[in-house]
PDB file of C-alpha atoms in Angstrom:
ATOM      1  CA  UNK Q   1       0.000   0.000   0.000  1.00  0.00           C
ATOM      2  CA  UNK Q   2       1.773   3.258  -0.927  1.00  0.00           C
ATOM      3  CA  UNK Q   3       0.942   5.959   1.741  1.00  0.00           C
ATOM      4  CA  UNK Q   4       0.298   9.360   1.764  1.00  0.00           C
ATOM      5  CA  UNK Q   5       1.482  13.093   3.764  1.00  0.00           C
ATOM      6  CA  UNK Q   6      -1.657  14.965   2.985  1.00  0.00           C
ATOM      7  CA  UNK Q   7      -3.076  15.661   6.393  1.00  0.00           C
ATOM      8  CA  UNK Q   8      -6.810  15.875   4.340  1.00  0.00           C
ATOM      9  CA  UNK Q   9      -5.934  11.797   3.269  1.00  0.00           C
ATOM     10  CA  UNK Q  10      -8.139   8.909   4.350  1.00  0.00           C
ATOM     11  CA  UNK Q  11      -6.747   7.601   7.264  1.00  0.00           C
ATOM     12  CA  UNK Q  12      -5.666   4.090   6.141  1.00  0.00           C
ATOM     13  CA  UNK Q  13      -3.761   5.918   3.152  1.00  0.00           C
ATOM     14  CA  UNK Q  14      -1.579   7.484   5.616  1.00  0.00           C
ATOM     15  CA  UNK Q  15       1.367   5.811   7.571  1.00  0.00           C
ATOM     16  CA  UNK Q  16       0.615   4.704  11.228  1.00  0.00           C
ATOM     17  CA  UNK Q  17       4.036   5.712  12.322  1.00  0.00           C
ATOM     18  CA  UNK Q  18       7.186   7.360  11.068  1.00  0.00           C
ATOM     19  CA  UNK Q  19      10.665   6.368  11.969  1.00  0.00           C
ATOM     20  CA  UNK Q  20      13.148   9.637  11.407  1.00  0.00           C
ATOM     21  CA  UNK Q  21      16.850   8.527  10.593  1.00  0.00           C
ATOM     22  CA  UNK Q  22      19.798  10.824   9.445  1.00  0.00           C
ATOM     23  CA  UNK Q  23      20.288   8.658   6.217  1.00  0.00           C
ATOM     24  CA  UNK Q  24      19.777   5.906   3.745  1.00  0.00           C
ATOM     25  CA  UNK Q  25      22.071   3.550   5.342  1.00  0.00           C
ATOM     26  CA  UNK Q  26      20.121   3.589   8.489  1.00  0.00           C
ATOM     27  CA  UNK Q  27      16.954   3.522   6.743  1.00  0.00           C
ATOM     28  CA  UNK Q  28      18.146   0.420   4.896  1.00  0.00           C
ATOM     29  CA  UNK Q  29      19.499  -1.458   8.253  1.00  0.00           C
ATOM     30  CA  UNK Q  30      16.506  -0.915  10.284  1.00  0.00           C
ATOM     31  CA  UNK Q  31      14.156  -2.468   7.187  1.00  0.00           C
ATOM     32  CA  UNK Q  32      16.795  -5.366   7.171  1.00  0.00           C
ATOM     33  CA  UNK Q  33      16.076  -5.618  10.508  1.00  0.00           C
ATOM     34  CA  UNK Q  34      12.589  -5.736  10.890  1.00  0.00           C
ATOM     35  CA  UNK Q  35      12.063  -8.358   7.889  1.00  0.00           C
ATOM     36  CA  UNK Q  36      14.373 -10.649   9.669  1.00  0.00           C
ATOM     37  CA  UNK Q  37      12.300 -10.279  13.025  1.00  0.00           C
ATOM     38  CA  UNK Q  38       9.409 -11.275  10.851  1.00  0.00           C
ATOM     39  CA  UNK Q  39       7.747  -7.472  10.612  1.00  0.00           C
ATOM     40  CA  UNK Q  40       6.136  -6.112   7.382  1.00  0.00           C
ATOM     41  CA  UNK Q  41       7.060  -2.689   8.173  1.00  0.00           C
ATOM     42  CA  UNK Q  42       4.694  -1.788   4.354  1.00  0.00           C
ATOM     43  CA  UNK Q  43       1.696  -3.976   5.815  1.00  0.00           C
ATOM     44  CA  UNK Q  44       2.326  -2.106   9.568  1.00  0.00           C
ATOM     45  CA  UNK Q  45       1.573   1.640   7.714  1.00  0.00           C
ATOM     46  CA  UNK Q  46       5.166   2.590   9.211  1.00  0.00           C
ATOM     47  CA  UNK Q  47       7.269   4.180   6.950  1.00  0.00           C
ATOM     48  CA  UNK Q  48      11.112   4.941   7.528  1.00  0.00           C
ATOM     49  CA  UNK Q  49      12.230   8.059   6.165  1.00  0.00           C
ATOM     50  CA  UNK Q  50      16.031   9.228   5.668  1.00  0.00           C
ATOM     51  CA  UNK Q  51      16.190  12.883   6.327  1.00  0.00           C
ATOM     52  CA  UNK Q  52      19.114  13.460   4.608  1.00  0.00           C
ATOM     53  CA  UNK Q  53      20.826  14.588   8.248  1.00  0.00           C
ATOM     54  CA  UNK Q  54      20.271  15.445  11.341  1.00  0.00           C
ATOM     55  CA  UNK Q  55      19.841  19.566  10.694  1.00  0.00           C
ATOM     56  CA  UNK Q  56      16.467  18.526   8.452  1.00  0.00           C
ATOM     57  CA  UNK Q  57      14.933  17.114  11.610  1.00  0.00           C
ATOM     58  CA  UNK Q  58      12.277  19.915  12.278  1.00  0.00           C
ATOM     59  CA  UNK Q  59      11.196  20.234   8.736  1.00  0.00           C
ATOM     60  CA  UNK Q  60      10.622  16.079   8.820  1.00  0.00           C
ATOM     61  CA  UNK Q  61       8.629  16.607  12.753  1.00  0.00           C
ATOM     62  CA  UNK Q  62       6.710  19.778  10.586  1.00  0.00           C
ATOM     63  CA  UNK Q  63       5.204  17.370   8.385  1.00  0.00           C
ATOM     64  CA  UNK Q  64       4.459  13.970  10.541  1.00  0.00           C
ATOM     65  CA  UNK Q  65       4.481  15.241  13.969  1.00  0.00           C
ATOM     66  CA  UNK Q  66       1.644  16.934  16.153  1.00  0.00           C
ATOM     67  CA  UNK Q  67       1.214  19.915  13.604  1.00  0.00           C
ATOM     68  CA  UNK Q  68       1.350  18.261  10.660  1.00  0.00           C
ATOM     69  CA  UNK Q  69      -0.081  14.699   9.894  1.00  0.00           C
ATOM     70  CA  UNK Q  70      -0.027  13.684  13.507  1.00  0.00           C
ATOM     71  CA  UNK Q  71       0.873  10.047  13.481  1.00  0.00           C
ATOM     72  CA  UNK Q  72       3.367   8.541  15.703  1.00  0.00           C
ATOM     73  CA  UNK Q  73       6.692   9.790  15.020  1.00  0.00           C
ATOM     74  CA  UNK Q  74      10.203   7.828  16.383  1.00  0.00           C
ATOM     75  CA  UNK Q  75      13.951   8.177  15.360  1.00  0.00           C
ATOM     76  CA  UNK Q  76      17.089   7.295  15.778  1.00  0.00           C
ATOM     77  CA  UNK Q  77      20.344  10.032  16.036  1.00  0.00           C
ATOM     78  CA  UNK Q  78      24.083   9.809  16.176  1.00  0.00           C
ATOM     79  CA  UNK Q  79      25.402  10.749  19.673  1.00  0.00           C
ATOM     80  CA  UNK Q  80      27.120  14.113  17.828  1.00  0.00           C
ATOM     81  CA  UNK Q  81      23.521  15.197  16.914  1.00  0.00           C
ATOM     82  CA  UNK Q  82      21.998  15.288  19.425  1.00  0.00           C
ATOM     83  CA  UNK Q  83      21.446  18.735  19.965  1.00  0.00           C
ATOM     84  CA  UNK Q  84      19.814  19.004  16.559  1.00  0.00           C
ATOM     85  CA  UNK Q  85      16.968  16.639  18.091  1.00  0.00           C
ATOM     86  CA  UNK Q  86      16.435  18.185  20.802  1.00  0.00           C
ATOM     87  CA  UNK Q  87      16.049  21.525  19.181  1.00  0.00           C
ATOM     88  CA  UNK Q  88      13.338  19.953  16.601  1.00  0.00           C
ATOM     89  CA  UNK Q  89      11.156  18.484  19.408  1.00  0.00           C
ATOM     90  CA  UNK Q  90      10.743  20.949  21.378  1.00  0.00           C
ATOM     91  CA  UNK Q  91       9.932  23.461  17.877  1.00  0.00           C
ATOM     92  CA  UNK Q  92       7.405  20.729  17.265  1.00  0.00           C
ATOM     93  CA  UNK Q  93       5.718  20.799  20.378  1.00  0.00           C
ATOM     94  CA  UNK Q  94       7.001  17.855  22.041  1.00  0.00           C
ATOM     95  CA  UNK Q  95       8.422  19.334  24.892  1.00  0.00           C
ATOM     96  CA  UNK Q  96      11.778  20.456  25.826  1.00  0.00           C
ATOM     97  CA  UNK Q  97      14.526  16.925  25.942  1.00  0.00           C
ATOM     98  CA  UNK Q  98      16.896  17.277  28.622  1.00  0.00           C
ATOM     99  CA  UNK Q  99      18.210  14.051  28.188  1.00  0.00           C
ATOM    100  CA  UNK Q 100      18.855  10.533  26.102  1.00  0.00           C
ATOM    101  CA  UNK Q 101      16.635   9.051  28.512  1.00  0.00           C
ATOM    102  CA  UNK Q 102      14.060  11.845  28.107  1.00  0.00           C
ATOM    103  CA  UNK Q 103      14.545  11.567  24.395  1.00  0.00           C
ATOM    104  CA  UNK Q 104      13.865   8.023  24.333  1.00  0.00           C
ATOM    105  CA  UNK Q 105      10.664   8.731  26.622  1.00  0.00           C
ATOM    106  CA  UNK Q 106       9.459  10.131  23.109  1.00  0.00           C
ATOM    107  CA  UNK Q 107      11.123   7.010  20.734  1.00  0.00           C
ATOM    108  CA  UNK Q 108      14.038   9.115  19.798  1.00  0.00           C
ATOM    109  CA  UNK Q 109      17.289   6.486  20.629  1.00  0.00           C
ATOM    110  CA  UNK Q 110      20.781   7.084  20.245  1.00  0.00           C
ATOM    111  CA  UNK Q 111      23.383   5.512  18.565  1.00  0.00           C
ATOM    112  CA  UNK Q 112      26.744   5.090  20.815  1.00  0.00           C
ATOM    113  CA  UNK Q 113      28.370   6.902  17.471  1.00  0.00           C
ATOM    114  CA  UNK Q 114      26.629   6.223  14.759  1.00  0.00           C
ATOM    115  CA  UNK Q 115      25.067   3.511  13.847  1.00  0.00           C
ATOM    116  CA  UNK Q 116      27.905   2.046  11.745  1.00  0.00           C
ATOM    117  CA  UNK Q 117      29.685   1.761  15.120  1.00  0.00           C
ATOM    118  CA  UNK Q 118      26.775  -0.106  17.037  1.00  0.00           C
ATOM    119  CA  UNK Q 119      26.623  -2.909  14.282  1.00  0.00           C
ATOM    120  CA  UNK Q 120      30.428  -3.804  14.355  1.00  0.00           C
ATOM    121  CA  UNK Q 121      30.203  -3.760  18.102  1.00  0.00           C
ATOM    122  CA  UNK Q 122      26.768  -5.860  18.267  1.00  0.00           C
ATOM    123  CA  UNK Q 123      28.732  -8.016  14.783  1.00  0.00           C
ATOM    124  CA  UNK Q 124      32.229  -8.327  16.450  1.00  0.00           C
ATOM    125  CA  UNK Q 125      34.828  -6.545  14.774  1.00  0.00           C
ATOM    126  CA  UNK Q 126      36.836 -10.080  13.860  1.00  0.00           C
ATOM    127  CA  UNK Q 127      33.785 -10.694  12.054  1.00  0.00           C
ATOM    128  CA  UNK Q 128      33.002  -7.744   9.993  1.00  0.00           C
ATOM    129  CA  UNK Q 129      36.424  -7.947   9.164  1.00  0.00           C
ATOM    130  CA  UNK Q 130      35.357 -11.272   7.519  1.00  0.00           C
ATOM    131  CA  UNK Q 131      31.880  -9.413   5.738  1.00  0.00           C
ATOM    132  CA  UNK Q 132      34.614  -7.521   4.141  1.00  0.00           C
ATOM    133  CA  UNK Q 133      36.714 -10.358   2.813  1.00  0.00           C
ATOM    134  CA  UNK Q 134      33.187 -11.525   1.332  1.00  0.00           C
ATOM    135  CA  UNK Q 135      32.415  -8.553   0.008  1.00  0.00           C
ATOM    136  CA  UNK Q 136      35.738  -8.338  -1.856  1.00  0.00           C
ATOM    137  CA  UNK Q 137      36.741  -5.306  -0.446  1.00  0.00           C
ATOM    138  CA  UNK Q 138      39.761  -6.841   1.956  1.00  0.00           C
ATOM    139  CA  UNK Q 139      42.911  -5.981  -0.508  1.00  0.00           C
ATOM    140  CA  UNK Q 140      41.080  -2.416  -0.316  1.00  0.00           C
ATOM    141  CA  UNK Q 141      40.959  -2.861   3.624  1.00  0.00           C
ATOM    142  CA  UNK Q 142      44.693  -4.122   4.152  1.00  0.00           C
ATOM    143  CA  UNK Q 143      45.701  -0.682   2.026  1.00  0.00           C
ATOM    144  CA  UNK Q 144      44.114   1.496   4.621  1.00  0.00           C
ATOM    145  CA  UNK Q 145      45.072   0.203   7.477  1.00  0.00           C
ATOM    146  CA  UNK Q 146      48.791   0.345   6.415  1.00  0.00           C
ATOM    147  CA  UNK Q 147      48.164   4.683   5.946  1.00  0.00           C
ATOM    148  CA  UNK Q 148      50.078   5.816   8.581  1.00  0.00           C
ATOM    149  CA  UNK Q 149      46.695   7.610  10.319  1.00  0.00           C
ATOM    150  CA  UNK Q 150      44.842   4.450  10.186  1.00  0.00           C
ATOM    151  CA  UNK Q 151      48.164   1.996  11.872  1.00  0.00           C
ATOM    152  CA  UNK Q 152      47.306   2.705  15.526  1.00  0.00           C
ATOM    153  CA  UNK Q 153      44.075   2.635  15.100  1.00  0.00           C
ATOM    154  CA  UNK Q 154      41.664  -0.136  16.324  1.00  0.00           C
ATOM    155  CA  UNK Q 155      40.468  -2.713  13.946  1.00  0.00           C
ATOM    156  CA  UNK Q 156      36.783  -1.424  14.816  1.00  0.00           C
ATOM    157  CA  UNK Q 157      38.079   2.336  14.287  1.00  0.00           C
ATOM    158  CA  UNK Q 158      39.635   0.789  11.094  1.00  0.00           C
ATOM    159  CA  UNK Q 159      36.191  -0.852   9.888  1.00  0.00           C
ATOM    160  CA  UNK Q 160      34.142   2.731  10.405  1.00  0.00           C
ATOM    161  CA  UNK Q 161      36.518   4.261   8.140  1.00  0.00           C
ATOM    162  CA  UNK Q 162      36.533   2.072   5.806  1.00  0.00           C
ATOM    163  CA  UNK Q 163      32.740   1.943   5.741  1.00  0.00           C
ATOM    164  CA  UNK Q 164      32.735   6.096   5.740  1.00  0.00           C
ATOM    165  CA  UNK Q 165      35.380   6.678   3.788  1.00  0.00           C
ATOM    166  CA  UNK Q 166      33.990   5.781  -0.029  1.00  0.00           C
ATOM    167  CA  UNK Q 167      30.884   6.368  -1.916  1.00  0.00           C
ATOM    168  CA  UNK Q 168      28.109   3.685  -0.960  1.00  0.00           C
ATOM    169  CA  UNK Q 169      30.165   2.462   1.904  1.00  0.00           C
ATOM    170  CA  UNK Q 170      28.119   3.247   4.949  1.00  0.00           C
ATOM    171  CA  UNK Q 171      24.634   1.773   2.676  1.00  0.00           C
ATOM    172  CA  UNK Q 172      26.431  -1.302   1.564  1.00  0.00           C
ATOM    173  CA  UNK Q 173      28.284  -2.227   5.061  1.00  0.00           C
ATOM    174  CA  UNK Q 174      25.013  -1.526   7.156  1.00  0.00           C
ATOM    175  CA  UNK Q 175      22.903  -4.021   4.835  1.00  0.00           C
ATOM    176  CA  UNK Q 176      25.666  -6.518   5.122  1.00  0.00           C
ATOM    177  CA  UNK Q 177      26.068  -6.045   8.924  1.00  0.00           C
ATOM    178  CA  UNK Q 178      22.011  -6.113  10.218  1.00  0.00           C
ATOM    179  CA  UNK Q 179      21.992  -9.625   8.150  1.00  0.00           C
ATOM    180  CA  UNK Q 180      24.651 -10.750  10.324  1.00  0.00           C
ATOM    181  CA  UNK Q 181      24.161  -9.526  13.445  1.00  0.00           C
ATOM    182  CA  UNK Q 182      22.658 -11.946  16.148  1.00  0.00           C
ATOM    183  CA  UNK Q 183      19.061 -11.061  16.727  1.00  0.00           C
ATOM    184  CA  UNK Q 184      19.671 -11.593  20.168  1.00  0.00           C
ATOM    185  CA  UNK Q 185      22.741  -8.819  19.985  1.00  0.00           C
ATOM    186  CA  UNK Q 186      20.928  -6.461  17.969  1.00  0.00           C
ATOM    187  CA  UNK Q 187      22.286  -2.852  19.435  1.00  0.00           C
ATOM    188  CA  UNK Q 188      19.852  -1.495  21.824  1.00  0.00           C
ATOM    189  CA  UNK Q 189      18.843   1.841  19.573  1.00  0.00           C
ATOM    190  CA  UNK Q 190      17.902  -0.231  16.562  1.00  0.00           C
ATOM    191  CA  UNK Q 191      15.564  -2.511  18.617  1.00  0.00           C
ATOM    192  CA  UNK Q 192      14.137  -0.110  20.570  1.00  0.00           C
ATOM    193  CA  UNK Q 193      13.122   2.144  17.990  1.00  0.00           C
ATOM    194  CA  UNK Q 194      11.752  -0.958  16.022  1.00  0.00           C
ATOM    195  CA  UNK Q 195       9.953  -2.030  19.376  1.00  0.00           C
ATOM    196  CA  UNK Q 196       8.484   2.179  19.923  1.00  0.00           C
ATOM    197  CA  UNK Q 197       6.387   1.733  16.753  1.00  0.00           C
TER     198      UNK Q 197
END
């Protein structure tokens, strides 16, 4: 069923709930995720949307929160961002966040970092490390970790890089990673959020 944001819509045209997230590679994990737990996120009326980062949150509350459509709105935010969440919820009515606990009071969870860095904790970094060699990307890998920023580094710094550091990387790696995962080590944020709506 293909929703609608017109606030004048039928109801059952319009999504149920709305999960915010900075980008496509979080949008792509958490829909990994929920088909693997055996949700139909399209038959549920919830729709996750990718901002396009943090700063666009209050435009994206505008249209599904309290003033606009009014359905049930969630998220999830990089640590670093924070403030930019805070800033929308309270512009959109939903009160003033003090903090991640608050937040979450109103299904908006953190990620640690990002969310890159809660899969290849949740994943284990010895085994993303072998999602990579799959992937066909280790002769790639070995090359940064011998740069002389990268040598000191941790093998899970390492891995983020990697995964930020080219075009597609973050959307490919986060696919990869929420089909490995565990379920029952699936980072707190992602299951939380999936659990809100």
């Amino acid at each position: 069923m293909e929703t609608s944001t017109s606030p004048d819509a039928p109801a059952d045209t319009r999504p149920r709930a709305v999960v915010l997230v900075e980008g496509p590679s979080d949008r792509l994990a958490l829909e990994v995720l929920a088909r693997r737990r055996g949700r139909d996120l399209e038959r549920e009326r919830i729709e996750v949307v990718a901002m396009g980062g943090a700063t666009n949150i209050g435009h994206y509350l505008d249209r599904y929160g309290p003033r606009g459509l009014g359905v049930k709105v969630a998220g999830l935010y990089d640590s670093a961002e924070e403030r930019f969440f805070r800033q929308g919820l309270a512009r959109a009515g939903l009160g003033a966040q003090s903090s991640h606990t608050a937040l979450a009071e109103f299904g908006f969870f953190v990620c640690t970092a990002d969310l890159e860095d809660e899969l290849i904790r949740a994943v284990g970094a010895g085994r993303v490390e072998q999602l990579v060699e799959a992937e066909g990307q280790l002769a790639s890998f070995r090359r940064l970790q011998r740069q002389p920023a990268q040598r000191e580094r941790s093998l899970h710094d390492q891995l983020r890089r990697l995964m930020s550091g080219r075009s597609g990387g973050k959307y490919r790696y986060s696919a990869v990673m929420a089909q490995a995962v565990d379920l029952d080590h699936v980072p707190y944020p992602l299951d939380a959020v999936l659990d809100y709506v």
